[in-house]
PDB file of C-alpha atoms in Angstrom:
ATOM      1  CA  MET A   1     -67.763 -77.671 -34.782  1.00 57.00           C
ATOM      2  CA  ASP A   2     -65.009 -78.202 -32.178  1.00 60.00           C
ATOM      3  CA  PRO A   3     -65.727 -77.351 -28.559  1.00 68.00           C
ATOM      4  CA  LEU A   4     -63.835 -74.421 -27.088  1.00 67.00           C
ATOM      5  CA  PRO A   5     -60.505 -75.408 -25.546  1.00 70.00           C
ATOM      6  CA  GLN A   6     -60.582 -75.478 -21.784  1.00 66.00           C
ATOM      7  CA  PRO A   7     -58.079 -73.291 -19.931  1.00 64.00           C
ATOM      8  CA  PRO A   8     -55.315 -75.293 -18.301  1.00 70.00           C
ATOM      9  CA  GLY A   9     -56.239 -75.946 -14.712  1.00 67.00           C
ATOM     10  CA  PRO A  10     -54.783 -78.078 -11.979  1.00 69.00           C
ATOM     11  CA  PRO A  11     -54.137 -81.638 -13.083  1.00 70.00           C
ATOM     12  CA  PRO A  12     -56.618 -84.249 -11.907  1.00 70.00           C
ATOM     13  CA  PRO A  13     -55.606 -85.931  -8.656  1.00 68.00           C
ATOM     14  CA  PRO A  14     -53.853 -89.273  -9.018  1.00 70.00           C
ATOM     15  CA  PRO A  15     -55.977 -92.330  -8.302  1.00 77.00           C
ATOM     16  CA  ARG A  16     -56.061 -93.477  -4.712  1.00 84.00           C
ATOM     17  CA  ILE A  17     -53.861 -96.401  -3.729  1.00 85.00           C
ATOM     18  CA  THR A  18     -55.694 -99.238  -2.000  1.00 86.00           C
ATOM     19  CA  LEU A  19     -53.922-101.703   0.250  1.00 87.00           C
ATOM     20  CA  PRO A  20     -55.164-105.031   1.592  1.00 88.00           C
ATOM     21  CA  GLU A  21     -56.324-105.086   5.206  1.00 88.00           C
ATOM     22  CA  THR A  22     -54.101-107.933   6.402  1.00 90.00           C
ATOM     23  CA  ASP A  23     -50.315-107.874   6.524  1.00 89.00           C
ATOM     24  CA  GLU A  24     -50.079-111.278   4.831  1.00 91.00           C
ATOM     25  CA  ASP A  25     -52.034-110.077   1.791  1.00 91.00           C
ATOM     26  CA  LEU A  26     -49.973-106.906   1.678  1.00 90.00           C
ATOM     27  CA  LEU A  27     -46.755-108.930   1.757  1.00 91.00           C
ATOM     28  CA  ASP A  28     -48.057-110.948  -1.216  1.00 91.00           C
ATOM     29  CA  GLU A  29     -48.228-107.685  -3.208  1.00 90.00           C
ATOM     30  CA  CYS A  30     -44.688-106.689  -2.204  1.00 91.00           C
ATOM     31  CA  GLU A  31     -41.226-107.687  -3.287  1.00 93.00           C
ATOM     32  CA  ILE A  32     -39.141-108.333  -0.156  1.00 92.00           C
ATOM     33  CA  GLU A  33     -35.403-107.772  -0.190  1.00 93.00           C
ATOM     34  CA  THR A  34     -33.121-108.389   2.770  1.00 92.00           C
ATOM     35  CA  PHE A  35     -29.651-106.988   3.192  1.00 90.00           C
ATOM     36  CA  ARG A  36     -27.016-106.420   5.823  1.00 87.00           C
ATOM     37  CA  ALA A  37     -27.723-103.390   7.930  1.00 83.00           C
ATOM     38  CA  SER A  38     -25.059-100.747   8.283  1.00 79.00           C
ATOM     39  CA  GLY A  39     -24.088 -98.802  11.362  1.00 74.00           C
ATOM     40  CA  LYS A  40     -23.170 -99.784  14.873  1.00 73.00           C
ATOM     41  CA  GLY A  41     -23.893-103.242  16.172  1.00 68.00           C
ATOM     42  CA  GLY A  42     -20.613-105.013  15.630  1.00 72.00           C
ATOM     43  CA  GLN A  43     -20.337-108.589  14.469  1.00 73.00           C
ATOM     44  CA  HIS A  44     -24.067-109.327  14.715  1.00 73.00           C
ATOM     45  CA  VAL A  45     -24.877-106.588  12.192  1.00 71.00           C
ATOM     46  CA  ASN A  46     -22.036-107.630   9.929  1.00 71.00           C
ATOM     47  CA  LYS A  47     -23.103-111.296   9.767  1.00 81.00           C
ATOM     48  CA  THR A  48     -26.918-111.228   9.573  1.00 84.00           C
ATOM     49  CA  GLU A  49     -29.187-109.885   6.877  1.00 88.00           C
ATOM     50  CA  SER A  50     -31.682-108.243   9.207  1.00 87.00           C
ATOM     51  CA  ALA A  51     -32.453-105.087   7.207  1.00 91.00           C
ATOM     52  CA  VAL A  52     -35.577-105.239   5.039  1.00 93.00           C
ATOM     53  CA  ARG A  53     -36.622-103.340   1.924  1.00 94.00           C
ATOM     54  CA  LEU A  54     -40.227-103.638   0.714  1.00 93.00           C
ATOM     55  CA  ARG A  55     -41.266-102.616  -2.785  1.00 94.00           C
ATOM     56  CA  HIS A  56     -45.036-102.410  -3.283  1.00 92.00           C
ATOM     57  CA  LEU A  57     -45.335-103.611  -6.871  1.00 91.00           C
ATOM     58  CA  PRO A  58     -48.728-102.074  -7.833  1.00 89.00           C
ATOM     59  CA  SER A  59     -47.745 -98.557  -6.722  1.00 88.00           C
ATOM     60  CA  GLY A  60     -43.931 -98.687  -6.901  1.00 91.00           C
ATOM     61  CA  ILE A  61     -43.502 -97.333  -3.347  1.00 91.00           C
ATOM     62  CA  VAL A  62     -40.310 -98.450  -1.605  1.00 94.00           C
ATOM     63  CA  VAL A  63     -39.690 -98.469   2.161  1.00 95.00           C
ATOM     64  CA  ALA A  64     -36.733 -99.813   4.098  1.00 94.00           C
ATOM     65  CA  CYS A  65     -35.966-100.498   7.743  1.00 93.00           C
ATOM     66  CA  GLN A  66     -32.824-101.521   9.585  1.00 89.00           C
ATOM     67  CA  GLU A  67     -33.730-100.314  13.080  1.00 87.00           C
ATOM     68  CA  GLU A  68     -34.067-103.647  14.890  1.00 86.00           C
ATOM     69  CA  ARG A  69     -31.827-106.687  15.189  1.00 84.00           C
ATOM     70  CA  SER A  70     -34.603-108.973  14.014  1.00 87.00           C
ATOM     71  CA  GLN A  71     -35.582-109.290  10.373  1.00 90.00           C
ATOM     72  CA  PHE A  72     -39.161-110.072  11.427  1.00 92.00           C
ATOM     73  CA  GLN A  73     -39.445-106.877  13.485  1.00 93.00           C
ATOM     74  CA  ASN A  74     -37.941-104.830  10.654  1.00 93.00           C
ATOM     75  CA  LYS A  75     -40.492-106.340   8.262  1.00 93.00           C
ATOM     76  CA  LEU A  76     -43.355-105.283  10.572  1.00 94.00           C
ATOM     77  CA  ILE A  77     -41.920-101.760  10.795  1.00 95.00           C
ATOM     78  CA  CYS A  78     -41.661-101.664   6.972  1.00 94.00           C
ATOM     79  CA  LEU A  79     -45.314-102.630   6.646  1.00 94.00           C
ATOM     80  CA  ARG A  80     -46.301 -99.853   9.057  1.00 94.00           C
ATOM     81  CA  LYS A  81     -44.150 -97.329   7.142  1.00 95.00           C
ATOM     82  CA  LEU A  82     -45.701 -98.439   3.849  1.00 94.00           C
ATOM     83  CA  ARG A  83     -49.232 -97.945   5.195  1.00 93.00           C
ATOM     84  CA  GLU A  84     -48.284 -94.490   6.546  1.00 94.00           C
ATOM     85  CA  LYS A  85     -46.728 -93.491   3.226  1.00 93.00           C
ATOM     86  CA  VAL A  86     -49.798 -94.616   1.271  1.00 92.00           C
ATOM     87  CA  ALA A  87     -52.093 -92.782   3.704  1.00 91.00           C
ATOM     88  CA  ALA A  88     -50.052 -89.600   3.185  1.00 91.00           C
ATOM     89  CA  LEU A  89     -50.237 -89.982  -0.612  1.00 89.00           C
ATOM     90  CA  ASN A  90     -53.997 -90.615  -0.478  1.00 89.00           C
ATOM     91  CA  ALA A  91     -54.677 -87.545   1.680  1.00 88.00           C
ATOM     92  CA  ARG A  92     -56.498 -84.824  -0.229  1.00 86.00           C
ATOM     93  CA  PRO A  93     -56.219 -81.210   0.898  1.00 84.00           C
ATOM     94  CA  LYS A  94     -59.498 -79.457   1.611  1.00 86.00           C
ATOM     95  CA  PRO A  95     -60.574 -77.107  -1.165  1.00 86.00           C
ATOM     96  CA  ARG A  96     -59.967 -73.484  -0.266  1.00 85.00           C
ATOM     97  CA  LYS A  97     -62.911 -71.164   0.089  1.00 88.00           C
ATOM     98  CA  ALA A  98     -62.663 -67.824  -1.632  1.00 85.00           C
ATOM     99  CA  THR A  99     -62.756 -65.025   0.920  1.00 89.00           C
ATOM    100  CA  ARG A 100     -63.058 -61.279   0.565  1.00 91.00           C
ATOM    101  CA  VAL A 101     -62.044 -58.318   2.685  1.00 91.00           C
ATOM    102  CA  PRO A 102     -65.055 -56.936   4.608  1.00 93.00           C
ATOM    103  CA  LYS A 103     -66.308 -53.436   3.741  1.00 95.00           C
ATOM    104  CA  GLY A 104     -65.482 -52.133   7.212  1.00 95.00           C
ATOM    105  CA  ALA A 105     -61.864 -53.219   6.906  1.00 95.00           C
ATOM    106  CA  LYS A 106     -61.581 -51.597   3.452  1.00 94.00           C
ATOM    107  CA  ARG A 107     -63.061 -48.378   4.812  1.00 95.00           C
ATOM    108  CA  ALA A 108     -60.652 -48.340   7.764  1.00 96.00           C
ATOM    109  CA  SER A 109     -57.690 -48.977   5.451  1.00 95.00           C
ATOM    110  CA  ARG A 110     -58.720 -46.144   3.115  1.00 95.00           C
ATOM    111  CA  LYS A 111     -59.186 -43.809   6.081  1.00 95.00           C
ATOM    112  CA  ALA A 112     -55.706 -44.608   7.414  1.00 95.00           C
ATOM    113  CA  LYS A 113     -54.180 -44.114   3.946  1.00 95.00           C
ATOM    114  CA  SER A 114     -55.841 -40.750   3.425  1.00 93.00           C
ATOM    115  CA  HIS A 115     -54.749 -39.652   6.897  1.00 93.00           C
ATOM    116  CA  GLN A 116     -51.113 -40.576   6.092  1.00 92.00           C
ATOM    117  CA  SER A 117     -51.430 -38.811   2.737  1.00 91.00           C
ATOM    118  CA  ARG A 118     -52.677 -35.594   4.369  1.00 89.00           C
ATOM    119  CA  LYS A 119     -49.775 -35.697   6.858  1.00 88.00           C
ATOM    120  CA  LYS A 120     -47.249 -36.066   4.034  1.00 85.00           C
ATOM    121  CA  GLN A 121     -48.892 -33.354   1.942  1.00 84.00           C
ATOM    122  CA  GLY A 122     -48.656 -31.038   4.920  1.00 78.00           C
ATOM    123  CA  ARG A 123     -44.936 -31.763   5.268  1.00 79.00           C
ATOM    124  CA  THR A 124     -44.198 -31.074   1.622  1.00 75.00           C
ATOM    125  CA  GLN A 125     -46.365 -27.939   1.650  1.00 69.00           C
ATOM    126  CA  ASN A 126     -44.433 -26.525   4.611  1.00 65.00           C
ATOM    127  CA  TRP A 127     -41.131 -27.404   2.964  1.00 66.00           C
ATOM    128  CA  THR A 128     -41.966 -25.695  -0.328  1.00 67.00           C
ATOM    129  CA  ASP A 129     -43.359 -22.638   1.513  1.00 65.00           C
ATOM    130  CA  GLY A 130     -40.019 -22.153   3.280  1.00 61.00           C
ATOM    131  CA  GLU A 131     -38.073 -21.907  -0.025  1.00 56.00           C
ATOM    132  CA  GLU A 132     -40.130 -19.155  -1.598  1.00 51.00           C
TER     133      GLU A 132
END
């Protein structure tokens, strides 16, 4: 006998991404690509390949940086961005707790509704009385 099919629920969370503690080990897991940065900076930017793109091979995450003039500094910034991106992907939202409206609030809402209803009924009653 087959078990009953389960109703479709939220998909299971993706597995957490783990990164090495040291930058050197993290760089070993990454593919490093350098390229010429675009933007202002004149001849220095046009002649040096100071921009860095890191591709973390196990997870497929790609980060790039061309903020500094130095390739080494851009590589450090890329590593920091990669760690921040992985931390954001690994973050799990807290499960929501089911809440209910308190009885007092329901009672007050019903009282206000019935009061509005009586006011409207009075208006329509006066209006129909005037036509007869």
